[in-house]
CSV table of C-alpha atoms and ligand atoms in Angstrom, one decimal:
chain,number,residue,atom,x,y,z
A,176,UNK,CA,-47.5,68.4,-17.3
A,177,UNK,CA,-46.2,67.5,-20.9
A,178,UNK,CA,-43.5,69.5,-22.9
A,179,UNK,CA,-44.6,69.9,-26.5
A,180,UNK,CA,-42.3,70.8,-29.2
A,181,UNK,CA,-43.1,71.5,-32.8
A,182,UNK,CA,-41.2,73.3,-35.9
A,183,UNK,CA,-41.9,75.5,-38.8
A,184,UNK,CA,-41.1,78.5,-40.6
A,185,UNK,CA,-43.9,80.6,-40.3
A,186,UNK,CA,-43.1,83.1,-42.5
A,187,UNK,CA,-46.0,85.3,-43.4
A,188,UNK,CA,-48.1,84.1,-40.0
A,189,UNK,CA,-51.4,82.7,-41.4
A,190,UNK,CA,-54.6,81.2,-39.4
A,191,UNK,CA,-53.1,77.6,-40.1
A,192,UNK,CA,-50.3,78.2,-38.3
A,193,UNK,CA,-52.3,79.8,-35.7
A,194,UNK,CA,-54.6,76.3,-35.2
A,195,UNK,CA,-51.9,74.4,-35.2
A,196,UNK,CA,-50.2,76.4,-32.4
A,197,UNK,CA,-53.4,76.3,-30.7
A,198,UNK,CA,-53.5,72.2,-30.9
A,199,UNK,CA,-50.5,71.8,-29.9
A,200,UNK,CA,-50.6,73.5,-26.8
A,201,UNK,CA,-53.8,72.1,-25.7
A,202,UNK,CA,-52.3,68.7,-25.6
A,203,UNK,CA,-49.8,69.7,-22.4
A,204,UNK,CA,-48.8,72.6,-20.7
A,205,UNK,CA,-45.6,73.6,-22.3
A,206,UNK,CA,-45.2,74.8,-25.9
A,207,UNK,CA,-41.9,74.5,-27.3
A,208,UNK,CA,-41.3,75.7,-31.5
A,209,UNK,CA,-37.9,75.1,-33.4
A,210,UNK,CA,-38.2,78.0,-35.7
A,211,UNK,CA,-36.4,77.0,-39.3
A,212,UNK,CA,-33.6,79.1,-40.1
A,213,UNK,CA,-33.6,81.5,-43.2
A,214,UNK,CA,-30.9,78.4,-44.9
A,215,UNK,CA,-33.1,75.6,-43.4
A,216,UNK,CA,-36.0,77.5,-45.2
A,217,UNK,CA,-34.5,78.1,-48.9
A,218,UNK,CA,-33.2,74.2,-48.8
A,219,UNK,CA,-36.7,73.2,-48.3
A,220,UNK,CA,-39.0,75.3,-50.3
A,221,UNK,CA,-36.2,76.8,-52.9
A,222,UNK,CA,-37.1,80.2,-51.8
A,223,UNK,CA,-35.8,82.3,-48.7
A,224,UNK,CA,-38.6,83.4,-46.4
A,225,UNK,CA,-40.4,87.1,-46.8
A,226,UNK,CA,-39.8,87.8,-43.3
A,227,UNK,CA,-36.0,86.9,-41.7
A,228,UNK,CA,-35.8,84.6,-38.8
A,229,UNK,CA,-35.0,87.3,-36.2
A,230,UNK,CA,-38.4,88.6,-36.9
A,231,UNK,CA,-40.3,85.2,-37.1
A,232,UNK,CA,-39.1,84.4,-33.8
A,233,UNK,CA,-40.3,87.6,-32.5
A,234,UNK,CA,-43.9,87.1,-33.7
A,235,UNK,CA,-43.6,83.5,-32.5
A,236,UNK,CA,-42.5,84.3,-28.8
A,237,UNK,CA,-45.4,86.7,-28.9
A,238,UNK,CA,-47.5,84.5,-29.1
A,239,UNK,CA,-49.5,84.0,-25.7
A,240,UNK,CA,-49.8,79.8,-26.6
A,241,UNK,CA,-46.0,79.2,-27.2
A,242,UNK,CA,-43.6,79.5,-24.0
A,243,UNK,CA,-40.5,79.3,-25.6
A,244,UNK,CA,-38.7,79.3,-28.9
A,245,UNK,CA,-35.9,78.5,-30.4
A,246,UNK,CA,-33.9,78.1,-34.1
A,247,UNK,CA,-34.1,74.5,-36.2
A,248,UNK,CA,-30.9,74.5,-38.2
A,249,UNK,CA,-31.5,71.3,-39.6
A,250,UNK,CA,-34.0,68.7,-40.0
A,251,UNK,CA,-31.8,65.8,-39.5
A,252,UNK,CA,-31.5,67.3,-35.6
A,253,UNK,CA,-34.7,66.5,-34.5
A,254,UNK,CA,-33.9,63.5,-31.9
A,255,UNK,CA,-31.0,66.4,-30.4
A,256,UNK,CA,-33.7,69.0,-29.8
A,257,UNK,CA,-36.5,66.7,-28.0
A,258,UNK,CA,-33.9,65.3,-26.1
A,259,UNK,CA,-31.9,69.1,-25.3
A,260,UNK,CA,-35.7,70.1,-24.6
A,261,UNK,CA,-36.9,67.5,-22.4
A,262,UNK,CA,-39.8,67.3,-24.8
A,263,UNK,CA,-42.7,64.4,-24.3
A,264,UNK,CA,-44.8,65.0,-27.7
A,265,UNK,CA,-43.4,65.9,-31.3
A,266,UNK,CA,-46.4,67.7,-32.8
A,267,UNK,CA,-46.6,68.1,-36.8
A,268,UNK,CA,-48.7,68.9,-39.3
A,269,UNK,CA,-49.8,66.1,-41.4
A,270,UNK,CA,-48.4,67.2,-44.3
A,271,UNK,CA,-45.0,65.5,-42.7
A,272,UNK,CA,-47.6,62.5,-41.7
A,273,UNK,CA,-45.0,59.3,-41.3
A,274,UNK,CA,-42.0,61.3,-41.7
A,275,UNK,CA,-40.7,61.3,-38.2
A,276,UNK,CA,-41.8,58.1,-36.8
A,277,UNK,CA,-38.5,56.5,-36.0
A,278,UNK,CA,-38.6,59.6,-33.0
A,279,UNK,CA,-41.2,57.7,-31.3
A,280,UNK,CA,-38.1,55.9,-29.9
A,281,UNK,CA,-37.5,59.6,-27.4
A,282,UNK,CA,-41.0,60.8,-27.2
A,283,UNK,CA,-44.9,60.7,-28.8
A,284,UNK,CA,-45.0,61.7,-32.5
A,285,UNK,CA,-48.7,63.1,-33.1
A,286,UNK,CA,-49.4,64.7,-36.6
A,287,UNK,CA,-52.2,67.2,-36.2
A,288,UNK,CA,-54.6,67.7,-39.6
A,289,UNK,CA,-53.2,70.8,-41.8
A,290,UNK,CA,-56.0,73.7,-41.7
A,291,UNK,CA,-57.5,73.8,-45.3
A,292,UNK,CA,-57.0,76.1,-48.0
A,293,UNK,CA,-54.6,78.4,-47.1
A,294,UNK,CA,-50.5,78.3,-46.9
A,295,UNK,CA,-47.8,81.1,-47.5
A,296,UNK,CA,-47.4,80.3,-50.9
A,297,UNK,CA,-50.8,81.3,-51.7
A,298,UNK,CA,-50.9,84.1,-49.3
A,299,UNK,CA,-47.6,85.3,-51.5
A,300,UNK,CA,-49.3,84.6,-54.8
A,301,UNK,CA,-52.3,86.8,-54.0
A,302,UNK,CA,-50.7,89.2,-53.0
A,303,UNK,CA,-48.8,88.8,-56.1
A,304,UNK,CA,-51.9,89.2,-58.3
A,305,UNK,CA,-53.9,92.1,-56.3
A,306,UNK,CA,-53.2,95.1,-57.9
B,34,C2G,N1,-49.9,74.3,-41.1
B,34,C2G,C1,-51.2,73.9,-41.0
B,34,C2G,N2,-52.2,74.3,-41.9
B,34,C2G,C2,-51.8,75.1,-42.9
B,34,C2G,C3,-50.5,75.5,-43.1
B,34,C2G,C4,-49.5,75.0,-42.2
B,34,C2G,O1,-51.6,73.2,-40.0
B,34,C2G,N3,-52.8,75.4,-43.8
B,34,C2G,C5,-48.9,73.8,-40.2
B,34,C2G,C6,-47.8,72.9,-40.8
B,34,C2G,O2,-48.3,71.6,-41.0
B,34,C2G,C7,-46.7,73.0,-39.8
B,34,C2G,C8,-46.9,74.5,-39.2
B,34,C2G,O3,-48.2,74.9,-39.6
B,34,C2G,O4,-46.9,72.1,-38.8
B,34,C2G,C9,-45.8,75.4,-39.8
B,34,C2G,O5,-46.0,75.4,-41.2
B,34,C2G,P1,-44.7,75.8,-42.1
B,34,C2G,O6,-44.2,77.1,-41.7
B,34,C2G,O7,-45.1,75.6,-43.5
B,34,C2G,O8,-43.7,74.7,-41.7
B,34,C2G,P2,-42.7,73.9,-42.6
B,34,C2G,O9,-41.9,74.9,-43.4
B,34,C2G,O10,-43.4,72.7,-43.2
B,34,C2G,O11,-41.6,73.4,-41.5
B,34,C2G,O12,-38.9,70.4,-39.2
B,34,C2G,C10,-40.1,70.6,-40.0
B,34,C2G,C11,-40.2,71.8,-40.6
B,34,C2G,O13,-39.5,72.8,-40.1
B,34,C2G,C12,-41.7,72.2,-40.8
């Protein structure tokens, strides 16, 4: 009966966030997802998100995989939320791969392969280009 918890934007909900959802909640019974802030979002891609965080976390909870959800102000409070979560496995994409292996200290850190050939950016840009 493990507690999973994972974070992300999610902005424009594509099938790679979708698997990786999927993934992660097949490796215990609870799914857990630190939803990054519209701030936490521009600091790390230079950009704000197309859809605001009220309504990412509202496609998010929807979801019939994730049980509960909740907002990642920062990415320096990791260690706070497994341990304010009772989580037992950190799952990220592998695009973080090595990035948050000091956590193994308060629970498993498992990086999950990225789905290929798709990500927001290029969802945006052809969207961008279809006329
Ligand atoms: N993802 C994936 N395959 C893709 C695109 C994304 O598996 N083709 C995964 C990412 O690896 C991540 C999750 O989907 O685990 C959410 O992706 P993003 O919204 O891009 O997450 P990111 O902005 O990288 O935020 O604290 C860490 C961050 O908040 C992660």
């Amino acid at each position: 009966m493990s507690r999973i918890i994972t974070f992300g934007t999610y902005d424009v909900l594509h099938i790679g966030h979708i698997k990786l959802l999927k993934r992660a909640k097949s490796l215990g019974s609870h799914l857990i997802v630190g939803v990054s802030s519209d701030e936490l979002n521009q600091n790390k891609k230079g950009r704000g998100p197309i859809y605001p965080l009220k309504s990412r976390l509202e496609i998010i909870s929807s979801l019939r995989f994730v049980d509960e959800v909740f907002v990642e102000d920062s990415l320096e409070l990791k260690a706070e939320y497994i341990i304010s979560n009772n989580a037992d496995i950190l799952v990220m994409g592998d695009d973080w791969q090595g990035r948050f292996d000091h956590l193994n200290e308060y629970c498993k850190v498992v990086y999950l392969p990225r789905t290929p050939s798709i990500s927001t950016t290029e969802v945006i840009e052809i969207i961008k280009e279809t006329k």
